[in-house]
Coordinates of C-alpha atoms and ligand atoms in Angstrom, one line a residue:
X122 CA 262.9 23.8 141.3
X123 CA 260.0 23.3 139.2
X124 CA 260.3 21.0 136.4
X125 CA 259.5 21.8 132.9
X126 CA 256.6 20.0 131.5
X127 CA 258.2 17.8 128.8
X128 CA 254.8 17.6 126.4
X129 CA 252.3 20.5 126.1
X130 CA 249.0 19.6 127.3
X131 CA 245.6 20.1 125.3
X132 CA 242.5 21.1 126.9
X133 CA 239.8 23.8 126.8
X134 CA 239.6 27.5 126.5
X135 CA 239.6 28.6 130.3
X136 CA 236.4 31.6 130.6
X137 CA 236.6 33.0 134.5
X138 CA 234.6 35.8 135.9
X139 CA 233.5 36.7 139.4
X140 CA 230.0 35.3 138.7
X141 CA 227.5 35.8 135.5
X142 CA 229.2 38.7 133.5
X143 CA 231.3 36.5 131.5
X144 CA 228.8 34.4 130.0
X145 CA 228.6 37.7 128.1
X146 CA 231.9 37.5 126.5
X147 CA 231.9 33.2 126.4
X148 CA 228.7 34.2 124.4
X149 CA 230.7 36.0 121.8
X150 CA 233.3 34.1 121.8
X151 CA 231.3 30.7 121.2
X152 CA 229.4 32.2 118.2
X153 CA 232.9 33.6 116.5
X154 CA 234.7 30.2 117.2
X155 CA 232.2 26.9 118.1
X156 CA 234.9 24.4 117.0
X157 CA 236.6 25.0 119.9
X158 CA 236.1 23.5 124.0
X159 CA 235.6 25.7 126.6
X160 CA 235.3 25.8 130.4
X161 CA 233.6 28.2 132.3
X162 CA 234.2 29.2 135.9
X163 CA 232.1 31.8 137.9
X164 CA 233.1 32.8 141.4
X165 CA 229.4 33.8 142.4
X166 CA 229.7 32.7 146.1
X167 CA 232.2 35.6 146.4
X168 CA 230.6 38.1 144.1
X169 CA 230.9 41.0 143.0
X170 CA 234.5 41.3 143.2
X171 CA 234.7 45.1 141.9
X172 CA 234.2 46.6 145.8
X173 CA 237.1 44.0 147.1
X174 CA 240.6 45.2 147.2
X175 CA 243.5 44.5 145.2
X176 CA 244.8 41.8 147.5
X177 CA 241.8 39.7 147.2
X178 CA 240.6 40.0 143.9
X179 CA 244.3 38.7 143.0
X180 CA 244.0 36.0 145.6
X181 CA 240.5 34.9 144.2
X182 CA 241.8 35.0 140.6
X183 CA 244.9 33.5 141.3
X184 CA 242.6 30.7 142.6
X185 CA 240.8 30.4 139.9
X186 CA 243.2 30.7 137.2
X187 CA 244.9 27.4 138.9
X188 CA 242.0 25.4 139.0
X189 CA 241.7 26.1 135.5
X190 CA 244.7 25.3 134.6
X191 CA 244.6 21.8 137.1
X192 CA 241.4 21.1 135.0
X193 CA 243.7 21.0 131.6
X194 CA 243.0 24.3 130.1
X195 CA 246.3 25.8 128.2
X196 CA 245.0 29.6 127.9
X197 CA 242.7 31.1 130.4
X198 CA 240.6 34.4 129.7
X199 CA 239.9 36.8 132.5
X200 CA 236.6 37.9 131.2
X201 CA 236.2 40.5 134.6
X202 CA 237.1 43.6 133.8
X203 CA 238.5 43.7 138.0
X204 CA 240.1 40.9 138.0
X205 CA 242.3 42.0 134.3
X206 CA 242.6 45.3 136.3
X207 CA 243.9 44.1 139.4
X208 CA 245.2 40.5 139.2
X209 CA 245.9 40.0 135.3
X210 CA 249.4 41.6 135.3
X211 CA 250.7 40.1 138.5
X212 CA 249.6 36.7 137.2
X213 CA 251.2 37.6 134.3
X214 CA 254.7 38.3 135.2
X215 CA 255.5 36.8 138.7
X216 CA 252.8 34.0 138.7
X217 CA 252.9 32.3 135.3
X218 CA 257.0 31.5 134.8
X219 CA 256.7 29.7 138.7
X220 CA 253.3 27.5 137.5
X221 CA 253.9 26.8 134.1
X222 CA 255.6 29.3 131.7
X223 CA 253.9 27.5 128.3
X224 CA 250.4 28.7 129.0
X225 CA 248.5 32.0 128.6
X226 CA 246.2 34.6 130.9
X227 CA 244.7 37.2 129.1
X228 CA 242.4 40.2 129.7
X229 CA 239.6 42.0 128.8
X230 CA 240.8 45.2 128.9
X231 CA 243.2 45.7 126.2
X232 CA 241.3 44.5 123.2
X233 CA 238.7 46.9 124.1
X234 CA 240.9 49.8 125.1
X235 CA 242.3 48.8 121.2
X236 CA 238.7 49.3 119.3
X237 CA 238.1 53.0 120.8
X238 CA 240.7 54.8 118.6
X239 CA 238.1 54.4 115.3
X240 CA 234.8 54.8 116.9
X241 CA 235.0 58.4 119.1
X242 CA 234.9 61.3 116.7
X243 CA 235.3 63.8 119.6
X244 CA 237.9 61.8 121.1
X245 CA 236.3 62.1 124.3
X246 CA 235.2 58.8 125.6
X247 CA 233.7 57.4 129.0
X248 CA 234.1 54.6 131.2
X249 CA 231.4 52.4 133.4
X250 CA 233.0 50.1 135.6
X251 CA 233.0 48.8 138.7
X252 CA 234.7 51.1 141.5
X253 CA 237.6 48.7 141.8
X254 CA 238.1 49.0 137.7
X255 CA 238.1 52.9 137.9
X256 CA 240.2 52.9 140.7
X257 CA 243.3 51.4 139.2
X258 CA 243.0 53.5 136.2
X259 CA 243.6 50.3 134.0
X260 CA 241.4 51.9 131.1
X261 CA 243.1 55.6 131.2
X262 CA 246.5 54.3 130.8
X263 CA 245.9 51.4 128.6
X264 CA 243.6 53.9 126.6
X265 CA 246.4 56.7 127.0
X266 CA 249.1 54.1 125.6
X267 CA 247.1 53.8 122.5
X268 CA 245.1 56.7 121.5
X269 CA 246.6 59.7 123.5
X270 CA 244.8 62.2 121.4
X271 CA 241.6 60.8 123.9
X272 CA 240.3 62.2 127.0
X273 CA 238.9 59.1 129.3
X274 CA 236.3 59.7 132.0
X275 CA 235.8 57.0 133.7
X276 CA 232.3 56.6 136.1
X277 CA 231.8 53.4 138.7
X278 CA 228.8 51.9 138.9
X279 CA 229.0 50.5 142.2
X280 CA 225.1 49.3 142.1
X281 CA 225.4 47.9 138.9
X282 CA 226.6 44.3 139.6
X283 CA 224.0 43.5 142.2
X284 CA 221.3 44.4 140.6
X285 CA 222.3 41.6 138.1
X286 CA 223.7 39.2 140.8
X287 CA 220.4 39.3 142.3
X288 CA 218.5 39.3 139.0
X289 CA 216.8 42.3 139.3
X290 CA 218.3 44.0 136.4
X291 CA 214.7 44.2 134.5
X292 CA 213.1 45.4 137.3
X293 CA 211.8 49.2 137.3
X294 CA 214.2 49.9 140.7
X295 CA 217.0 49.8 138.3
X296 CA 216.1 52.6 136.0
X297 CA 217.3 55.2 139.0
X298 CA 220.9 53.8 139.8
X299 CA 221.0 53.3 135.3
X300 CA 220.0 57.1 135.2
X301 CA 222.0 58.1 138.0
X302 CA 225.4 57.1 137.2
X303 CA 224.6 58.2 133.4
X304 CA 223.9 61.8 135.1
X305 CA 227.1 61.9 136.8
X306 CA 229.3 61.1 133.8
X307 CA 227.6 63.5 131.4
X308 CA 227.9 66.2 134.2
X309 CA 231.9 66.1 134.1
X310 CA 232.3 65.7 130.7
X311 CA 229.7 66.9 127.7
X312 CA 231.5 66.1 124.8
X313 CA 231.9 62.2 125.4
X314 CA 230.7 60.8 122.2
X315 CA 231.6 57.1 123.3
X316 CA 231.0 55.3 126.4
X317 CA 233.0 51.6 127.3
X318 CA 230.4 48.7 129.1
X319 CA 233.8 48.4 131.2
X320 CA 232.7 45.2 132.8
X321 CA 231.3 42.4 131.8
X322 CA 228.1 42.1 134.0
X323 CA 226.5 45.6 132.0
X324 CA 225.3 44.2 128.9
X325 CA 222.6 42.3 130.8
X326 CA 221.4 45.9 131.5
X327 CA 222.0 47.1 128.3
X328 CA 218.5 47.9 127.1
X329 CA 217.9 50.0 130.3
X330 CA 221.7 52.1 129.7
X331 CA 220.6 52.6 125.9
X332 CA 217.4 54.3 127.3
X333 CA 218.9 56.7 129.4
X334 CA 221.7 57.5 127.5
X335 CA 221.3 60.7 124.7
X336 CA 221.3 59.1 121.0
X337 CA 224.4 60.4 119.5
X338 CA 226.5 58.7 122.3
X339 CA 228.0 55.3 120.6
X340 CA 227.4 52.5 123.7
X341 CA 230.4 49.7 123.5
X342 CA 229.6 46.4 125.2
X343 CA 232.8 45.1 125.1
X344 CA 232.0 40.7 124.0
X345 CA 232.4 41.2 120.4
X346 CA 235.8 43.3 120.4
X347 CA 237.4 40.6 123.1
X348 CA 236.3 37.6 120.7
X349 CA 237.9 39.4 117.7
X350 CA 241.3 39.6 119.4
X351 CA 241.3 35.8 120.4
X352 CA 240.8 34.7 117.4
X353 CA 243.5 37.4 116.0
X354 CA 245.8 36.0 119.0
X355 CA 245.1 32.4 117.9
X356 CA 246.5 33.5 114.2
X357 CA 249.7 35.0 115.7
X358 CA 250.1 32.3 118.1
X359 CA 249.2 28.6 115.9
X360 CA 251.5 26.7 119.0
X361 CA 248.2 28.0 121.3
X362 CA 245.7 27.2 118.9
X363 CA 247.2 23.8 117.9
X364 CA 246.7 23.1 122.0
X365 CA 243.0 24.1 122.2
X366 CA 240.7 20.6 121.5
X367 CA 238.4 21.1 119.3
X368 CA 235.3 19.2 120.0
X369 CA 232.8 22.3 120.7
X370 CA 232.0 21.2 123.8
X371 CA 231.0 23.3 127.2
X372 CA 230.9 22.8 130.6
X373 CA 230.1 25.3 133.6
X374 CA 231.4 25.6 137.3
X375 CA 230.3 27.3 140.2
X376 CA 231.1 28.4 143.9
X377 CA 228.1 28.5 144.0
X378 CA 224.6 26.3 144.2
X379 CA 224.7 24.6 140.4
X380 CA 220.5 24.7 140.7
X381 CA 220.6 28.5 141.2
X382 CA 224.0 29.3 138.7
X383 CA 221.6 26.9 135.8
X384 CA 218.6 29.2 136.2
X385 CA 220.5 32.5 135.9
X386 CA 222.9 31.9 133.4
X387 CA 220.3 30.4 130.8
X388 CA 219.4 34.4 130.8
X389 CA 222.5 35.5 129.4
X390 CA 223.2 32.8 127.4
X391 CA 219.3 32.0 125.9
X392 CA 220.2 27.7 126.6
X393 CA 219.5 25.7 129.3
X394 CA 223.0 24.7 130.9
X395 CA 224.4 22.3 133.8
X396 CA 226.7 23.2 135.8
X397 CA 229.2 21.8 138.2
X398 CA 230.4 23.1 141.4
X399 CA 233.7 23.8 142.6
X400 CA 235.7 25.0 145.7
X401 CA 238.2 27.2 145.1
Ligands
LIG114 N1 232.0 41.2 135.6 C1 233.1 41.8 136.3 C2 233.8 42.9 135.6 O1 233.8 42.9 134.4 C3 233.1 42.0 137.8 C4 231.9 42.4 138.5 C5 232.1 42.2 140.0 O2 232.3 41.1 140.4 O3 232.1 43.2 140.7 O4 234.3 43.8 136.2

């Protein structure tokens, strides 16, 4: 049997995505709350996670969510929209009481499903994701708890994360696949009045999305919405907050080649950064 740890340990803010799209929400999260420490783990050798099944985007999360927690941080954030739909509740309930029942994963999806309810007017709302998000239908039942007045379309986006993996989300070769997958979620439903950046990686293509989308349609990247309900977790829960250090320090892991990780993710977060790299 496991033994109870007998003080509770202090450490970081734990930020994991599958690569780059969480620097998005980090972002956000930073600016509402710099006091705190946080440490950032991308998975990019095994991006994009959002075509991979269930199995292994719970495996790689599972991964990562330890080495988070070996590396001293008390509450972890799952800021991949695939990994909170496919790995977040598993971790949650059969996962967390085995490795250490006094710390915390949460999820993306949630606090974004919550915001919907007073923005839509038609109360018909759409979803881009990756195909792995849409699949589990995380959004249309979390969405469906909540507001059940709302009709939720969800799209996937499959080309979506590649282009920004590969950095080629500025280029003009991404205006068709942005266009495309805009076309196809207008087509099945008209009235949509609000469309959800379901994962993390879109805002980088934000510009191009805004473009090709018609004007009265209300775009939600989801950063600022997930940063409001941390800090409102941190006021409901002071024995978490009391465990975060407060130094407002950062530091950055990869799977993948630091030297490549440092030049794309000064992009999404406008500093120069140095990261580390880990195994998982
Ligand atoms: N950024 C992630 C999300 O929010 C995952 C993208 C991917 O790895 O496919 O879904």
């Amino acid at each position: 049997m496991l033994s109870k740890p007998t003080t509770l340990s202090a450490g970081p803010i734990g930020i994991f995505d599958s690569g780059y799209g969480g620097l998005t929400v980090l972002r956000q999260i930073r600016q509402l709350m710099p006091q705190y420490d946080y440490l950032y783990l991308g998975d990019n050798a095994r991006a994009p996670y959002g075509t991979r099944s269930f199995e292994v985007v719970y495996e790689f999360t599972l991964q990562a969510v330890r080495r988070l927690f070996d590396m001293g941080c008390p509450l972890v954030v799952l800021a991949c929209n695939t990994a909170s739909a496919k790995a977040l509740r598993t971790i949650q309930q059969r996962d967390l009481p085995q490795i250490d029942a006094s710390r915390r994963v949460l999820g993306v999806i949630r606090p974004t499903a919550e915001c919907v309810g007073d923005i839509s007017k038609t109360r018909h709302i759409g979803i881009f994701a990756t195909p792995g998000t849409i699949r589990s239908q995380t959004y249309d039942i979390e969405i469906g708890k909540l507001h059940p007045d709302i009709t939720v379309t969800g799209q996937s986006c499959p080309m979506w994360v590649p282009l920004i993996e590969n950095g080629e989300f500025n280029s003009d070769g991404a205006d068709f696949f942005v266009q495309k997958y805009i076309d196809q979620l207008l087509s099945r439903d008209a009235d949509i009045d609000t469309i959800i950046l379901g994962c993390t990686h879109y805002p980088l293509l934000y510009d191009k999305i805004r473009r090709h989308t018609p004007k009265h349609i209300q775009l939600i990247p989801q950063g600022e919405y997930v940063a409001r309900s941390l800090a409102d977790y941190f006021r409901r829960h002071p024995e978490m907050e009391g465990r975060i250090t407060q130094n407002g320090g950062i530091r950055f892991l990869t799977t993948e080649q630091p030297s490549q990780f440092n030049d794309n993710a000064a992009m999404f977060l406008g500093e120069s950064i140095n990261a580390e790299h880990a195994v998982l």
